[in-house]
């Protein structure tokens, strides 16, 4: 399933953030908060769709849940970082699992940051704004 979240008119040329989460409420909330901060968002409900969107749209940053049915976020992150065309796209992992092992696995897969759910919207926007200028 792929859906494009609405874009605010003032962000027509802003950075694109791909939001990936199988929980529609979380996905919509994260996309909305990022849009309010001036980012354009594209959303996906699963890892396979996320990989397709990453390849086709080359987002500026990915915010992704770890635990999803089918292909999980760690697998998506490994795959995108194994491809030279998408390896430089920063990833922020989200998860309700906050054990040391889960956090380490997120970083080993290539994620730049890890946020535990429930996500603090201010912290998320701060991380996105901090990571995006490093790509410029």
mmCIF file of N, CA and C in Angstrom:
data_model
loop_
_atom_site.group_PDB
_atom_site.id
_atom_site.type_symbol
_atom_site.label_atom_id
_atom_site.label_comp_id
_atom_site.label_asym_id
_atom_site.label_seq_id
_atom_site.Cartn_x
_atom_site.Cartn_y
_atom_site.Cartn_z
ATOM 1 N N UNK A 1 0.834 -1.175 0.000
ATOM 2 C CA UNK A 1 0.000 0.000 0.000
ATOM 3 C C UNK A 1 0.875 1.233 0.000
ATOM 4 N N UNK A 2 0.582 2.166 -0.899
ATOM 5 C CA UNK A 2 1.345 3.396 -0.969
ATOM 6 C C UNK A 2 0.365 4.549 -0.983
ATOM 7 N N UNK A 3 0.617 5.548 -0.172
ATOM 8 C CA UNK A 3 -0.222 6.726 -0.213
ATOM 9 C C UNK A 3 0.656 7.941 -0.060
ATOM 10 N N UNK A 4 0.265 8.997 -0.714
ATOM 11 C CA UNK A 4 0.996 10.246 -0.640
ATOM 12 C C UNK A 4 0.246 11.153 0.321
ATOM 13 N N UNK A 5 0.912 11.596 1.358
ATOM 14 C CA UNK A 5 0.288 12.490 2.325
ATOM 15 C C UNK A 5 0.144 13.875 1.709
ATOM 16 N N UNK A 6 -0.859 14.637 2.123
ATOM 17 C CA UNK A 6 -1.033 15.973 1.572
ATOM 18 C C UNK A 6 0.182 16.852 1.845
ATOM 19 N N UNK A 7 0.418 17.771 0.952
ATOM 20 C CA UNK A 7 1.579 18.650 1.056
ATOM 21 C C UNK A 7 1.088 20.077 1.252
ATOM 22 N N UNK A 8 1.686 20.784 2.172
ATOM 23 C CA UNK A 8 1.335 22.182 2.377
ATOM 24 C C UNK A 8 1.848 23.003 1.204
ATOM 25 N N UNK A 9 1.083 23.988 0.718
ATOM 26 C CA UNK A 9 1.503 24.779 -0.431
ATOM 27 C C UNK A 9 2.857 25.454 -0.247
ATOM 28 N N UNK A 10 3.192 25.892 0.966
ATOM 29 C CA UNK A 10 4.451 26.611 1.171
ATOM 30 C C UNK A 10 5.664 25.695 1.118
ATOM 31 N N UNK A 11 5.484 24.398 0.997
ATOM 32 C CA UNK A 11 6.613 23.480 1.001
ATOM 33 C C UNK A 11 6.873 22.866 -0.365
ATOM 34 N N UNK A 12 6.405 23.504 -1.432
ATOM 35 C CA UNK A 12 6.520 22.935 -2.766
ATOM 36 C C UNK A 12 7.955 22.574 -3.132
ATOM 37 N N UNK A 13 8.923 23.284 -2.599
ATOM 38 C CA UNK A 13 10.303 22.959 -2.937
ATOM 39 C C UNK A 13 11.104 22.473 -1.737
ATOM 40 N N UNK A 14 10.436 22.146 -0.641
ATOM 41 C CA UNK A 14 11.115 21.703 0.568
ATOM 42 C C UNK A 14 11.604 20.281 0.470
ATOM 43 N N UNK A 15 12.432 19.881 1.421
ATOM 44 C CA UNK A 15 12.935 18.509 1.453
ATOM 45 C C UNK A 15 11.807 17.491 1.582
ATOM 46 N N UNK A 16 12.034 16.305 1.025
ATOM 47 C CA UNK A 16 11.047 15.223 1.064
ATOM 48 C C UNK A 16 11.467 14.204 2.121
ATOM 49 N N UNK A 17 10.540 13.874 3.005
ATOM 50 C CA UNK A 17 10.777 12.867 4.037
ATOM 51 C C UNK A 17 9.809 11.710 3.801
ATOM 52 N N UNK A 18 10.348 10.512 3.679
ATOM 53 C CA UNK A 18 9.536 9.305 3.573
ATOM 54 C C UNK A 18 9.247 8.806 4.979
ATOM 55 N N UNK A 19 7.954 8.638 5.291
ATOM 56 C CA UNK A 19 7.520 8.151 6.600
ATOM 57 C C UNK A 19 6.973 6.746 6.401
ATOM 58 N N UNK A 20 7.578 5.769 7.093
ATOM 59 C CA UNK A 20 7.202 4.366 6.928
ATOM 60 C C UNK A 20 6.793 3.790 8.277
ATOM 61 N N UNK A 21 5.534 3.360 8.362
ATOM 62 C CA UNK A 21 5.048 2.727 9.583
ATOM 63 C C UNK A 21 3.780 1.962 9.232
ATOM 64 N N UNK A 22 3.651 0.749 9.742
ATOM 65 C CA UNK A 22 2.444 -0.034 9.462
ATOM 66 C C UNK A 22 1.244 0.445 10.277
ATOM 67 N N UNK A 23 1.474 1.253 11.299
ATOM 68 C CA UNK A 23 0.393 1.820 12.100
ATOM 69 C C UNK A 23 -0.029 3.146 11.458
ATOM 70 N N UNK A 24 -1.223 3.156 10.871
ATOM 71 C CA UNK A 24 -1.698 4.330 10.137
ATOM 72 C C UNK A 24 -1.737 5.589 11.001
ATOM 73 N N UNK A 25 -2.135 5.452 12.263
ATOM 74 C CA UNK A 25 -2.208 6.620 13.146
ATOM 75 C C UNK A 25 -0.834 7.235 13.378
ATOM 76 N N UNK A 26 0.159 6.396 13.629
ATOM 77 C CA UNK A 26 1.525 6.883 13.841
ATOM 78 C C UNK A 26 2.045 7.517 12.556
ATOM 79 N N UNK A 27 1.850 6.828 11.440
ATOM 80 C CA UNK A 27 2.304 7.316 10.133
ATOM 81 C C UNK A 27 1.711 8.697 9.841
ATOM 82 N N UNK A 28 0.402 8.827 10.032
ATOM 83 C CA UNK A 28 -0.264 10.104 9.751
ATOM 84 C C UNK A 28 0.190 11.208 10.698
ATOM 85 N N UNK A 29 0.372 10.878 11.976
ATOM 86 C CA UNK A 29 0.822 11.878 12.951
ATOM 87 C C UNK A 29 2.227 12.376 12.617
ATOM 88 N N UNK A 30 3.136 11.452 12.331
ATOM 89 C CA UNK A 30 4.517 11.833 12.002
ATOM 90 C C UNK A 30 4.524 12.684 10.734
ATOM 91 N N UNK A 31 3.788 12.261 9.707
ATOM 92 C CA UNK A 31 3.737 13.016 8.453
ATOM 93 C C UNK A 31 3.172 14.418 8.698
ATOM 94 N N UNK A 32 2.109 14.515 9.482
ATOM 95 C CA UNK A 32 1.496 15.812 9.766
ATOM 96 C C UNK A 32 2.472 16.741 10.487
ATOM 97 N N UNK A 33 3.150 16.233 11.510
ATOM 98 C CA UNK A 33 4.091 17.068 12.268
ATOM 99 C C UNK A 33 5.231 17.552 11.378
ATOM 100 N N UNK A 34 5.706 16.686 10.486
ATOM 101 C CA UNK A 34 6.780 17.090 9.580
ATOM 102 C C UNK A 34 6.287 18.111 8.559
ATOM 103 N N UNK A 35 5.062 17.933 8.076
ATOM 104 C CA UNK A 35 4.485 18.912 7.151
ATOM 105 C C UNK A 35 4.347 20.276 7.820
ATOM 106 N N UNK A 36 3.922 20.275 9.070
ATOM 107 C CA UNK A 36 3.770 21.536 9.806
ATOM 108 C C UNK A 36 5.121 22.222 10.004
ATOM 109 N N UNK A 37 6.192 21.443 9.987
ATOM 110 C CA UNK A 37 7.540 21.998 10.119
ATOM 111 C C UNK A 37 8.119 22.401 8.764
ATOM 112 N N UNK A 38 7.339 22.208 7.679
ATOM 113 C CA UNK A 38 7.783 22.666 6.364
ATOM 114 C C UNK A 38 8.355 21.606 5.448
ATOM 115 N N UNK A 39 8.218 20.342 5.799
ATOM 116 C CA UNK A 39 8.732 19.261 4.963
ATOM 117 C C UNK A 39 7.618 18.665 4.113
ATOM 118 N N UNK A 40 7.962 18.213 2.928
ATOM 119 C CA UNK A 40 7.023 17.443 2.119
ATOM 120 C C UNK A 40 7.159 15.992 2.583
ATOM 121 N N UNK A 41 6.069 15.253 2.593
ATOM 122 C CA UNK A 41 6.129 13.867 3.041
ATOM 123 C C UNK A 41 5.517 12.929 2.017
ATOM 124 N N UNK A 42 6.084 11.748 1.982
ATOM 125 C CA UNK A 42 5.557 10.615 1.239
ATOM 126 C C UNK A 42 5.440 9.517 2.282
ATOM 127 N N UNK A 43 4.386 8.703 2.216
ATOM 128 C CA UNK A 43 4.215 7.681 3.245
ATOM 129 C C UNK A 43 4.116 6.294 2.646
ATOM 130 N N UNK A 44 4.504 5.309 3.443
ATOM 131 C CA UNK A 44 4.392 3.904 3.072
ATOM 132 C C UNK A 44 4.011 3.111 4.314
ATOM 133 N N UNK A 45 3.266 2.027 4.098
ATOM 134 C CA UNK A 45 2.773 1.215 5.209
ATOM 135 C C UNK A 45 3.599 -0.041 5.432
ATOM 136 N N UNK A 46 4.579 -0.308 4.567
ATOM 137 C CA UNK A 46 5.374 -1.534 4.727
ATOM 138 C C UNK A 46 6.752 -1.349 4.100
ATOM 139 N N UNK A 47 7.637 -2.290 4.434
ATOM 140 C CA UNK A 47 9.016 -2.205 3.985
ATOM 141 C C UNK A 47 9.201 -2.348 2.489
ATOM 142 N N UNK A 48 8.451 -3.217 1.841
ATOM 143 C CA UNK A 48 8.584 -3.407 0.389
ATOM 144 C C UNK A 48 8.213 -2.140 -0.358
ATOM 145 N N UNK A 49 7.113 -1.520 0.027
ATOM 146 C CA UNK A 49 6.704 -0.261 -0.598
ATOM 147 C C UNK A 49 7.739 0.821 -0.327
ATOM 148 N N UNK A 50 8.276 0.829 0.887
ATOM 149 C CA UNK A 50 9.300 1.814 1.237
ATOM 150 C C UNK A 50 10.512 1.686 0.328
ATOM 151 N N UNK A 51 10.995 0.466 0.094
ATOM 152 C CA UNK A 51 12.153 0.281 -0.789
ATOM 153 C C UNK A 51 11.871 0.787 -2.191
ATOM 154 N N UNK A 52 10.683 0.521 -2.695
ATOM 155 C CA UNK A 52 10.309 1.011 -4.024
ATOM 156 C C UNK A 52 10.322 2.537 -4.053
ATOM 157 N N UNK A 53 9.719 3.154 -3.047
ATOM 158 C CA UNK A 53 9.688 4.618 -2.994
ATOM 159 C C UNK A 53 11.071 5.222 -2.828
ATOM 160 N N UNK A 54 11.911 4.582 -2.052
ATOM 161 C CA UNK A 54 13.279 5.075 -1.861
ATOM 162 C C UNK A 54 14.016 5.080 -3.195
ATOM 163 N N UNK A 55 13.855 4.019 -3.959
ATOM 164 C CA UNK A 55 14.517 3.912 -5.256
ATOM 165 C C UNK A 55 13.931 4.904 -6.262
ATOM 166 N N UNK A 56 12.599 5.023 -6.289
ATOM 167 C CA UNK A 56 11.935 5.858 -7.291
ATOM 168 C C UNK A 56 11.959 7.346 -6.970
ATOM 169 N N UNK A 57 11.803 7.726 -5.704
ATOM 170 C CA UNK A 57 11.659 9.146 -5.371
ATOM 171 C C UNK A 57 12.901 9.759 -4.736
ATOM 172 N N UNK A 58 13.836 8.954 -4.278
ATOM 173 C CA UNK A 58 15.043 9.430 -3.612
ATOM 174 C C UNK A 58 14.725 10.504 -2.569
ATOM 175 N N UNK A 59 14.008 10.132 -1.497
ATOM 176 C CA UNK A 59 13.686 11.134 -0.474
ATOM 177 C C UNK A 59 14.969 11.669 0.158
ATOM 178 N N UNK A 60 14.847 12.816 0.783
ATOM 179 C CA UNK A 60 16.003 13.419 1.447
ATOM 180 C C UNK A 60 16.304 12.751 2.776
ATOM 181 N N UNK A 61 15.293 12.085 3.363
ATOM 182 C CA UNK A 61 15.439 11.437 4.665
ATOM 183 C C UNK A 61 14.305 10.428 4.823
ATOM 184 N N UNK A 62 14.548 9.373 5.590
ATOM 185 C CA UNK A 62 13.532 8.355 5.859
ATOM 186 C C UNK A 62 13.327 8.256 7.367
ATOM 187 N N UNK A 63 12.062 8.295 7.789
ATOM 188 C CA UNK A 63 11.673 8.030 9.178
ATOM 189 C C UNK A 63 10.912 6.719 9.126
ATOM 190 N N UNK A 64 11.438 5.680 9.813
ATOM 191 C CA UNK A 64 10.899 4.333 9.612
ATOM 192 C C UNK A 64 10.768 3.546 10.910
ATOM 193 N N UNK A 65 9.643 2.851 11.009
ATOM 194 C CA UNK A 65 9.411 1.935 12.117
ATOM 195 C C UNK A 65 10.295 0.703 11.926
ATOM 196 N N UNK A 66 10.718 0.106 13.005
ATOM 197 C CA UNK A 66 11.504 -1.128 12.910
ATOM 198 C C UNK A 66 10.592 -2.328 12.680
ATOM 199 N N UNK A 67 9.561 -2.477 13.510
ATOM 200 C CA UNK A 67 8.727 -3.675 13.466
ATOM 201 C C UNK A 67 7.549 -3.471 12.512
ATOM 202 N N UNK A 68 7.632 -4.129 11.362
ATOM 203 C CA UNK A 68 6.548 -4.095 10.381
ATOM 204 C C UNK A 68 6.391 -5.500 9.824
ATOM 205 N N UNK A 69 5.183 -5.857 9.413
ATOM 206 C CA UNK A 69 5.006 -7.180 8.810
ATOM 207 C C UNK A 69 5.747 -7.262 7.472
ATOM 208 N N UNK A 70 6.121 -8.461 7.099
ATOM 209 C CA UNK A 70 6.878 -8.614 5.858
ATOM 210 C C UNK A 70 8.318 -8.186 6.087
ATOM 211 N N UNK A 71 8.754 -7.190 5.357
ATOM 212 C CA UNK A 71 10.121 -6.683 5.500
ATOM 213 C C UNK A 71 10.165 -5.618 6.592
ATOM 214 N N UNK A 72 10.970 -5.863 7.620
ATOM 215 C CA UNK A 72 11.057 -4.907 8.723
ATOM 216 C C UNK A 72 11.974 -3.740 8.370
ATOM 217 N N UNK A 73 11.961 -2.720 9.232
ATOM 218 C CA UNK A 73 12.754 -1.523 8.989
ATOM 219 C C UNK A 73 14.243 -1.765 8.962
ATOM 220 N N UNK A 74 14.738 -2.688 9.764
ATOM 221 C CA UNK A 74 16.174 -3.003 9.771
ATOM 222 C C UNK A 74 16.590 -3.559 8.412
ATOM 223 N N UNK A 75 15.783 -4.457 7.854
ATOM 224 C CA UNK A 75 16.086 -5.026 6.531
ATOM 225 C C UNK A 75 16.066 -3.960 5.449
ATOM 226 N N UNK A 76 15.083 -3.065 5.510
ATOM 227 C CA UNK A 76 15.012 -1.972 4.533
ATOM 228 C C UNK A 76 16.259 -1.108 4.639
ATOM 229 N N UNK A 77 16.639 -0.767 5.857
ATOM 230 C CA UNK A 77 17.812 0.078 6.079
ATOM 231 C C UNK A 77 19.076 -0.590 5.548
ATOM 232 N N UNK A 78 19.262 -1.898 5.820
ATOM 233 C CA UNK A 78 20.414 -2.634 5.286
ATOM 234 C C UNK A 78 20.439 -2.556 3.764
ATOM 235 N N UNK A 79 19.291 -2.819 3.145
ATOM 236 C CA UNK A 79 19.222 -2.839 1.682
ATOM 237 C C UNK A 79 19.492 -1.471 1.079
ATOM 238 N N UNK A 80 18.911 -0.441 1.649
ATOM 239 C CA UNK A 80 19.123 0.878 1.057
ATOM 240 C C UNK A 80 20.564 1.344 1.236
ATOM 241 N N UNK A 81 21.213 0.943 2.323
ATOM 242 C CA UNK A 81 22.607 1.331 2.525
ATOM 243 C C UNK A 81 23.580 0.454 1.741
ATOM 244 N N UNK A 82 23.099 -0.679 1.235
ATOM 245 C CA UNK A 82 23.929 -1.534 0.377
ATOM 246 C C UNK A 82 23.928 -1.035 -1.071
ATOM 247 N N UNK A 83 22.974 -0.179 -1.427
ATOM 248 C CA UNK A 83 22.862 0.364 -2.777
ATOM 249 C C UNK A 83 23.536 1.737 -2.814
ATOM 250 N N UNK A 84 24.585 1.898 -3.609
ATOM 251 C CA UNK A 84 25.288 3.188 -3.654
ATOM 252 C C UNK A 84 24.370 4.368 -4.001
ATOM 253 N N UNK A 85 23.311 4.116 -4.747
ATOM 254 C CA UNK A 85 22.403 5.192 -5.154
ATOM 255 C C UNK A 85 21.568 5.716 -3.990
ATOM 256 N N UNK A 86 21.371 4.913 -2.945
ATOM 257 C CA UNK A 86 20.530 5.331 -1.819
ATOM 258 C C UNK A 86 21.261 5.272 -0.474
ATOM 259 N N UNK A 87 22.522 4.910 -0.506
ATOM 260 C CA UNK A 87 23.283 4.704 0.737
ATOM 261 C C UNK A 87 23.438 5.964 1.579
ATOM 262 N N UNK A 88 23.405 7.121 0.959
ATOM 263 C CA UNK A 88 23.629 8.367 1.698
ATOM 264 C C UNK A 88 22.357 8.968 2.286
ATOM 265 N N UNK A 89 21.203 8.342 2.049
ATOM 266 C CA UNK A 89 19.950 8.879 2.589
ATOM 267 C C UNK A 89 19.894 8.572 4.087
ATOM 268 N N UNK A 90 19.802 9.604 4.920
ATOM 269 C CA UNK A 90 19.759 9.348 6.365
ATOM 270 C C UNK A 90 18.449 8.697 6.792
ATOM 271 N N UNK A 91 18.544 7.875 7.839
ATOM 272 C CA UNK A 91 17.390 7.149 8.368
ATOM 273 C C UNK A 91 17.264 7.408 9.862
ATOM 274 N N UNK A 92 16.044 7.715 10.280
ATOM 275 C CA UNK A 92 15.702 7.774 11.702
ATOM 276 C C UNK A 92 14.775 6.598 11.960
ATOM 277 N N UNK A 93 15.181 5.696 12.829
ATOM 278 C CA UNK A 93 14.360 4.537 13.176
ATOM 279 C C UNK A 93 13.452 4.884 14.358
ATOM 280 N N UNK A 94 12.210 4.405 14.267
ATOM 281 C CA UNK A 94 11.237 4.535 15.352
ATOM 282 C C UNK A 94 10.873 3.141 15.819
ATOM 283 N N UNK A 95 10.674 2.977 17.107
ATOM 284 C CA UNK A 95 10.256 1.667 17.582
ATOM 285 C C UNK A 95 9.726 1.727 18.992
ATOM 286 N N UNK A 96 8.781 0.852 19.243
ATOM 287 C CA UNK A 96 8.291 0.660 20.604
ATOM 288 C C UNK A 96 9.227 -0.238 21.391
ATOM 289 N N UNK A 97 10.157 -0.877 20.682
ATOM 290 C CA UNK A 97 11.142 -1.749 21.331
ATOM 291 C C UNK A 97 12.382 -0.919 21.626
ATOM 292 N N UNK A 98 12.691 -0.715 22.868
ATOM 293 C CA UNK A 98 13.813 0.143 23.215
ATOM 294 C C UNK A 98 14.876 -0.590 24.018
ATOM 295 N N UNK A 99 15.059 -1.881 23.737
ATOM 296 C CA UNK A 99 16.140 -2.597 24.418
ATOM 297 C C UNK A 99 17.466 -2.190 23.787
ATOM 298 N N UNK A 100 18.528 -2.394 24.509
ATOM 299 C CA UNK A 100 19.855 -2.059 24.007
ATOM 300 C C UNK A 100 20.154 -2.811 22.703
ATOM 301 N N UNK A 101 19.723 -4.062 22.621
ATOM 302 C CA UNK A 101 19.936 -4.865 21.413
ATOM 303 C C UNK A 101 19.200 -4.268 20.221
ATOM 304 N N UNK A 102 17.947 -3.870 20.411
ATOM 305 C CA UNK A 102 17.170 -3.264 19.326
ATOM 306 C C UNK A 102 17.805 -1.964 18.845
ATOM 307 N N UNK A 103 18.237 -1.155 19.775
ATOM 308 C CA UNK A 103 18.866 0.126 19.426
ATOM 309 C C UNK A 103 20.166 -0.123 18.670
ATOM 310 N N UNK A 104 20.988 -1.055 19.161
ATOM 311 C CA UNK A 104 22.246 -1.387 18.478
ATOM 312 C C UNK A 104 21.985 -1.908 17.068
ATOM 313 N N UNK A 105 20.981 -2.744 16.906
ATOM 314 C CA UNK A 105 20.647 -3.293 15.587
ATOM 315 C C UNK A 105 20.249 -2.186 14.621
ATOM 316 N N UNK A 106 19.508 -1.207 15.095
ATOM 317 C CA UNK A 106 19.126 -0.072 14.243
ATOM 318 C C UNK A 106 20.365 0.670 13.758
ATOM 319 N N UNK A 107 21.300 0.933 14.653
ATOM 320 C CA UNK A 107 22.519 1.650 14.260
ATOM 321 C C UNK A 107 23.407 0.804 13.345
ATOM 322 N N UNK A 108 23.526 -0.483 13.622
ATOM 323 C CA UNK A 108 24.334 -1.368 12.777
ATOM 324 C C UNK A 108 23.768 -1.448 11.357
ATOM 325 N N UNK A 109 22.440 -1.366 11.228
ATOM 326 C CA UNK A 109 21.816 -1.442 9.908
ATOM 327 C C UNK A 109 22.047 -0.176 9.088
ATOM 328 N N UNK A 110 22.500 0.891 9.741
ATOM 329 C CA UNK A 110 22.803 2.123 9.015
ATOM 330 C C UNK A 110 22.001 3.335 9.451
ATOM 331 N N UNK A 111 21.126 3.195 10.428
ATOM 332 C CA UNK A 111 20.333 4.332 10.891
ATOM 333 C C UNK A 111 21.230 5.360 11.570
ATOM 334 N N UNK A 112 20.913 6.618 11.339
ATOM 335 C CA UNK A 112 21.663 7.694 11.989
ATOM 336 C C UNK A 112 21.143 7.972 13.390
ATOM 337 N N UNK A 113 19.843 7.777 13.578
ATOM 338 C CA UNK A 113 19.229 8.068 14.871
ATOM 339 C C UNK A 113 18.155 7.040 15.186
ATOM 340 N N UNK A 114 17.801 6.967 16.460
ATOM 341 C CA UNK A 114 16.788 6.033 16.957
ATOM 342 C C UNK A 114 15.900 6.785 17.933
ATOM 343 N N UNK A 115 14.593 6.705 17.725
ATOM 344 C CA UNK A 115 13.641 7.299 18.663
ATOM 345 C C UNK A 115 12.667 6.231 19.138
ATOM 346 N N UNK A 116 12.448 6.188 20.440
ATOM 347 C CA UNK A 116 11.478 5.249 21.004
ATOM 348 C C UNK A 116 10.076 5.842 20.881
ATOM 349 N N UNK A 117 9.102 4.948 20.648
ATOM 350 C CA UNK A 117 7.703 5.365 20.643
ATOM 351 C C UNK A 117 7.196 5.368 22.072
ATOM 352 N N UNK A 118 6.279 6.229 22.443
ATOM 353 C CA UNK A 118 5.678 7.238 21.586
ATOM 354 C C UNK A 118 6.678 8.343 21.267
ATOM 355 N N UNK A 119 6.631 8.800 20.022
ATOM 356 C CA UNK A 119 7.593 9.774 19.526
ATOM 357 C C UNK A 119 7.251 11.168 20.029
ATOM 358 N N UNK A 120 8.264 11.858 20.503
ATOM 359 C CA UNK A 120 8.129 13.263 20.869
ATOM 360 C C UNK A 120 8.260 14.060 19.566
ATOM 361 N N UNK A 121 7.169 14.714 19.102
ATOM 362 C CA UNK A 121 7.222 15.422 17.820
ATOM 363 C C UNK A 121 8.315 16.482 17.740
ATOM 364 N N UNK A 122 8.551 17.195 18.829
ATOM 365 C CA UNK A 122 9.608 18.209 18.839
ATOM 366 C C UNK A 122 10.984 17.598 18.623
ATOM 367 N N UNK A 123 11.245 16.480 19.272
ATOM 368 C CA UNK A 123 12.528 15.780 19.112
ATOM 369 C C UNK A 123 12.682 15.265 17.681
ATOM 370 N N UNK A 124 11.608 14.733 17.116
ATOM 371 C CA UNK A 124 11.654 14.237 15.741
ATOM 372 C C UNK A 124 11.981 15.362 14.765
ATOM 373 N N UNK A 125 11.282 16.476 14.866
ATOM 374 C CA UNK A 125 11.529 17.609 13.965
ATOM 375 C C UNK A 125 12.952 18.130 14.154
ATOM 376 N N UNK A 126 13.432 18.176 15.390
ATOM 377 C CA UNK A 126 14.807 18.627 15.652
ATOM 378 C C UNK A 126 15.815 17.714 14.964
ATOM 379 N N UNK A 127 15.608 16.380 15.064
ATOM 380 C CA UNK A 127 16.525 15.441 14.422
ATOM 381 C C UNK A 127 16.489 15.556 12.908
ATOM 382 N N UNK A 128 15.295 15.692 12.353
ATOM 383 C CA UNK A 128 15.175 15.832 10.894
ATOM 384 C C UNK A 128 15.906 17.082 10.433
ATOM 385 N N UNK A 129 15.689 18.203 11.109
ATOM 386 C CA UNK A 129 16.344 19.449 10.692
ATOM 387 C C UNK A 129 17.857 19.382 10.891
ATOM 388 N N UNK A 130 18.314 18.617 11.858
ATOM 389 C CA UNK A 130 19.746 18.455 12.103
ATOM 390 C C UNK A 130 20.386 17.565 11.033
ATOM 391 N N UNK A 131 19.703 16.509 10.627
ATOM 392 C CA UNK A 131 20.263 15.572 9.658
ATOM 393 C C UNK A 131 20.225 16.086 8.217
ATOM 394 N N UNK A 132 19.200 16.810 7.837
ATOM 395 C CA UNK A 132 19.075 17.235 6.445
ATOM 396 C C UNK A 132 20.169 18.173 5.963
ATOM 397 N N UNK A 133 20.576 19.168 6.727
ATOM 398 C CA UNK A 133 21.646 20.044 6.222
ATOM 399 C C UNK A 133 22.958 19.315 5.957
ATOM 400 N N UNK A 134 23.171 18.197 6.654
ATOM 401 C CA UNK A 134 24.413 17.442 6.452
ATOM 402 C C UNK A 134 24.465 16.802 5.068
ATOM 403 N N UNK A 135 23.307 16.655 4.390
ATOM 404 C CA UNK A 135 23.272 16.077 3.054
ATOM 405 C C UNK A 135 23.543 17.116 1.989
ATOM 406 N N UNK A 136 23.362 18.399 2.318
ATOM 407 C CA UNK A 136 23.484 19.462 1.296
ATOM 408 C C UNK A 136 24.901 19.593 0.802
#
